[in-house]
């Protein structure tokens, strides 16, 4: 296929995942000549958000292509509602019991056809993640001025599973004040623990924890006299840990959580509007603004590295019978030919994920909630499960529905790893959607496993930089960190994503020779200017 | 470097800003000049409104300009065109709103707004309340807005319950908010007065507030707003004005009250009888202020041996208290009231206080050196049963002095006050005209001194009194022998005019020079 795509670039980036996109933006921002390719017709790769139709396509593609199942497998999609709107049946039922059958206003009866019709209102994430309000990604978005391409919503609450029910976690000062779930002495204990963890400087930290290196965080909390209730909140919900979490890691996680409080909302987290898949696109946009060239739907066939004079390496890429050349190739792990990776990455445990679409929130609330639920391990040896529930206000689904994501480390397979928890917080029985239940009805579900490609990998040559895939963690921090490392290798000594100017700060080239200054007529100068 | 984005350097940017600033200054000076010129010429017209408006919208705190605007608006008020006037007022509100966005704490902009709303005939109070909500959303601690809100609420009279709930909502967001707590206290007494017991707040709400503020206090003990509110809630009990002591002697007739009262109060509530004879006369305050704790009755009735002197006092609970007297030497008759410093909480509130005390004690066991926990424990102890817990409260205050040394003086004053209250109970049981500090802690202040206004022999030796307390000694109207030996007096300035026989100033070495002069002026013996 002939096209007028130039063939020589300083940097070629293959794949539009998070790490790749940040590197592309950073290179383009400081003046590198960047080409950014993706083999599929959309941005994000495994970090993408799909509308309902796109998701169906994705499921179909993966199921029919064994090669893709190396990354994503065990896909199990299930409907819990009728194909077509059951209006006719409804009417019949209605004759039998005219009172109850009437859906109360606002409680719509959904059918599969409704989902298909409203497919554009869904934005379902393959890699749902949150941003810590003072985490590296938020700081980067602000310092680079990329934040203006994105919108966020505050996570409104953090929940946990305690004594067989969902409980809000008092994490901020206002929460601790308002909660009735902990006693007055516990309030003091909790606040004291939280403020001391935030307040420790390095020296105090070393001092306080010098004997805790080989002990667990749980032991530390118990040692500090926290009640079992409080240990639960701090360990599972705030630190996101398990019983075996090492003490120092727990302290670090707590600190990260607490440091992000009070910046934007009542919890430490932000959720990107229209899904996490928006974020790689923001970086791509900056890349394009600074001259990066984009080409989607462009698979690559072959990658070769040549050593030209003075040991300088050039990477050539065959793509659609064209040969592209660059000094540096940045490539997503899933696109990367095996022979470029060295050594072979160690086998890692994979990730179990699930998406549910429900007809209500897992815990009722006055305003539409945006929830992080950290589900502690149900049995010894299990992993904890991260649950994110997002509603229509985030642009994730039509009104009346919620999208809920489950993420955990794989033990057996996604469905067996996660079904037990789903059954605790959802009504998985299908049936009458108008029925008053204390749990929301699950209308649709998708379980799947993802290969964990988040461990950094080295390539065989210094001119090729391999980007990791998404991890099972809550935030994007590792992706940001890795992108910066790759950038520093490509452009040593250059600033990583300096602030992009606002439009009004830009001086246009043609504008350099100024015309005569506009001056006000002195005599006319009697009205004050605002 | 083609196609590259070029950005102004910081140097260029600074130059641009400086130029803008100069431009602004020129425009400002010019406008101000023109405004004052027009005003001098008496041209109070719409043009001047516009000019002042423009300057104010970037400098909202030039109150002179707001005054000029009011002058103009007052002239327009005389016109008959109501619609035009209404439009002018609307524009004025719009301007203040704009200015408040620039400086939300502009006194004059808030004041102008208040003026417009009280001046115009058609104020829209609902809109004002909505404005308060908006501004408090932007800054929940702006006391200007809270102040303005109370003004609006006074006029608009919305549901006080809604206002109360609003304070709850704001406190739930952030309880470090003096204004919200304060407003809450004002609303509580209006919304939930205790109709039966005559207390300021009805029991269940009293309890609820105690719980709420405790939650705040334990969530963040370093936040003082919660503690201040807690003190208010604990103090929110009815305290009646009592007669402390009255003295009828050939020299003078004095009466001391537990709290300052005015002349009308004394004249209407007290009646002095010699036998069945009502004594007529004029009550004068001791030192002259409108409210005073000690009053003197000027009367012409003769004081003789064997009189039956008594006083009738109309108490605030509407009972009449008859206070008999005991005769002391030389035709001096003294009647004492009841000592009642204890706060009268209802039973449910006392229960709640005991619960909270228990929680405090638990915390204290965990962190014995926490200042706020210890202070609160101490206040609870004092409030629940001052007599029973006296020893413990004083010990706690001593601990507080060492762990919170910056406020040692405050704790000293509390020790003095609570100890005097304890001593008074015993002293009032005795028929004695002596007053001597009986507890170990040295006093540096003299609270409740009017209770000892009948004493003839006052021994304040070996204390930490400084010259600051001298004016207060005027309360010792019947004192004959006063000892200030071994204190820290540095001057005798402010020493009141007392009919003493003997004054002991020994051991106040700083007084050497002054004492000789002082001796010449007074007609009693001064020991030095």
PDB file of C-alpha atoms in Angstrom, chain A residues 36 69 71 139 142 160 212 219 293 300 310 313 328 376 420 431 447-448 464 492 510:
ATOM      1  CA  UNK A  36       3.449   6.702  16.753  1.00  0.00           C
ATOM      2  CA  UNK A  69      -5.174 -15.238  23.858  1.00  0.00           C
ATOM      3  CA  UNK A  71      -2.406 -11.821  26.505  1.00  0.00           C
ATOM      4  CA  UNK A 139       1.735  15.905  39.365  1.00  0.00           C
ATOM      5  CA  UNK A 142      -0.231  19.390  36.053  1.00  0.00           C
ATOM      6  CA  UNK A 160     -14.505  -2.270  52.887  1.00  0.00           C
ATOM      7  CA  UNK A 212       9.930  -4.032  62.285  1.00  0.00           C
ATOM      8  CA  UNK A 219       1.579  -7.024  63.924  1.00  0.00           C
ATOM      9  CA  UNK A 293       2.753  11.758  13.438  1.00  0.00           C
ATOM     10  CA  UNK A 300       4.415  -3.923  11.941  1.00  0.00           C
ATOM     11  CA  UNK A 310      30.772   4.756  14.574  1.00  0.00           C
ATOM     12  CA  UNK A 313      22.446   1.854  15.700  1.00  0.00           C
ATOM     13  CA  UNK A 328      15.064   4.664  18.829  1.00  0.00           C
ATOM     14  CA  UNK A 376      -9.923  -8.198  52.107  1.00  0.00           C
ATOM     15  CA  UNK A 420     -17.509 -15.592  45.381  1.00  0.00           C
ATOM     16  CA  UNK A 431     -34.986 -12.347  37.394  1.00  0.00           C
ATOM     17  CA  UNK A 447     -14.667 -12.434  33.480  1.00  0.00           C
ATOM     18  CA  UNK A 448     -11.217 -12.595  31.947  1.00  0.00           C
ATOM     19  CA  UNK A 464      14.955  -0.670  21.354  1.00  0.00           C
ATOM     20  CA  UNK A 492      19.741  11.902  28.353  1.00  0.00           C
ATOM     21  CA  UNK A 510       5.141  35.181  11.566  1.00  0.00           C
TER      22      UNK A 510
END
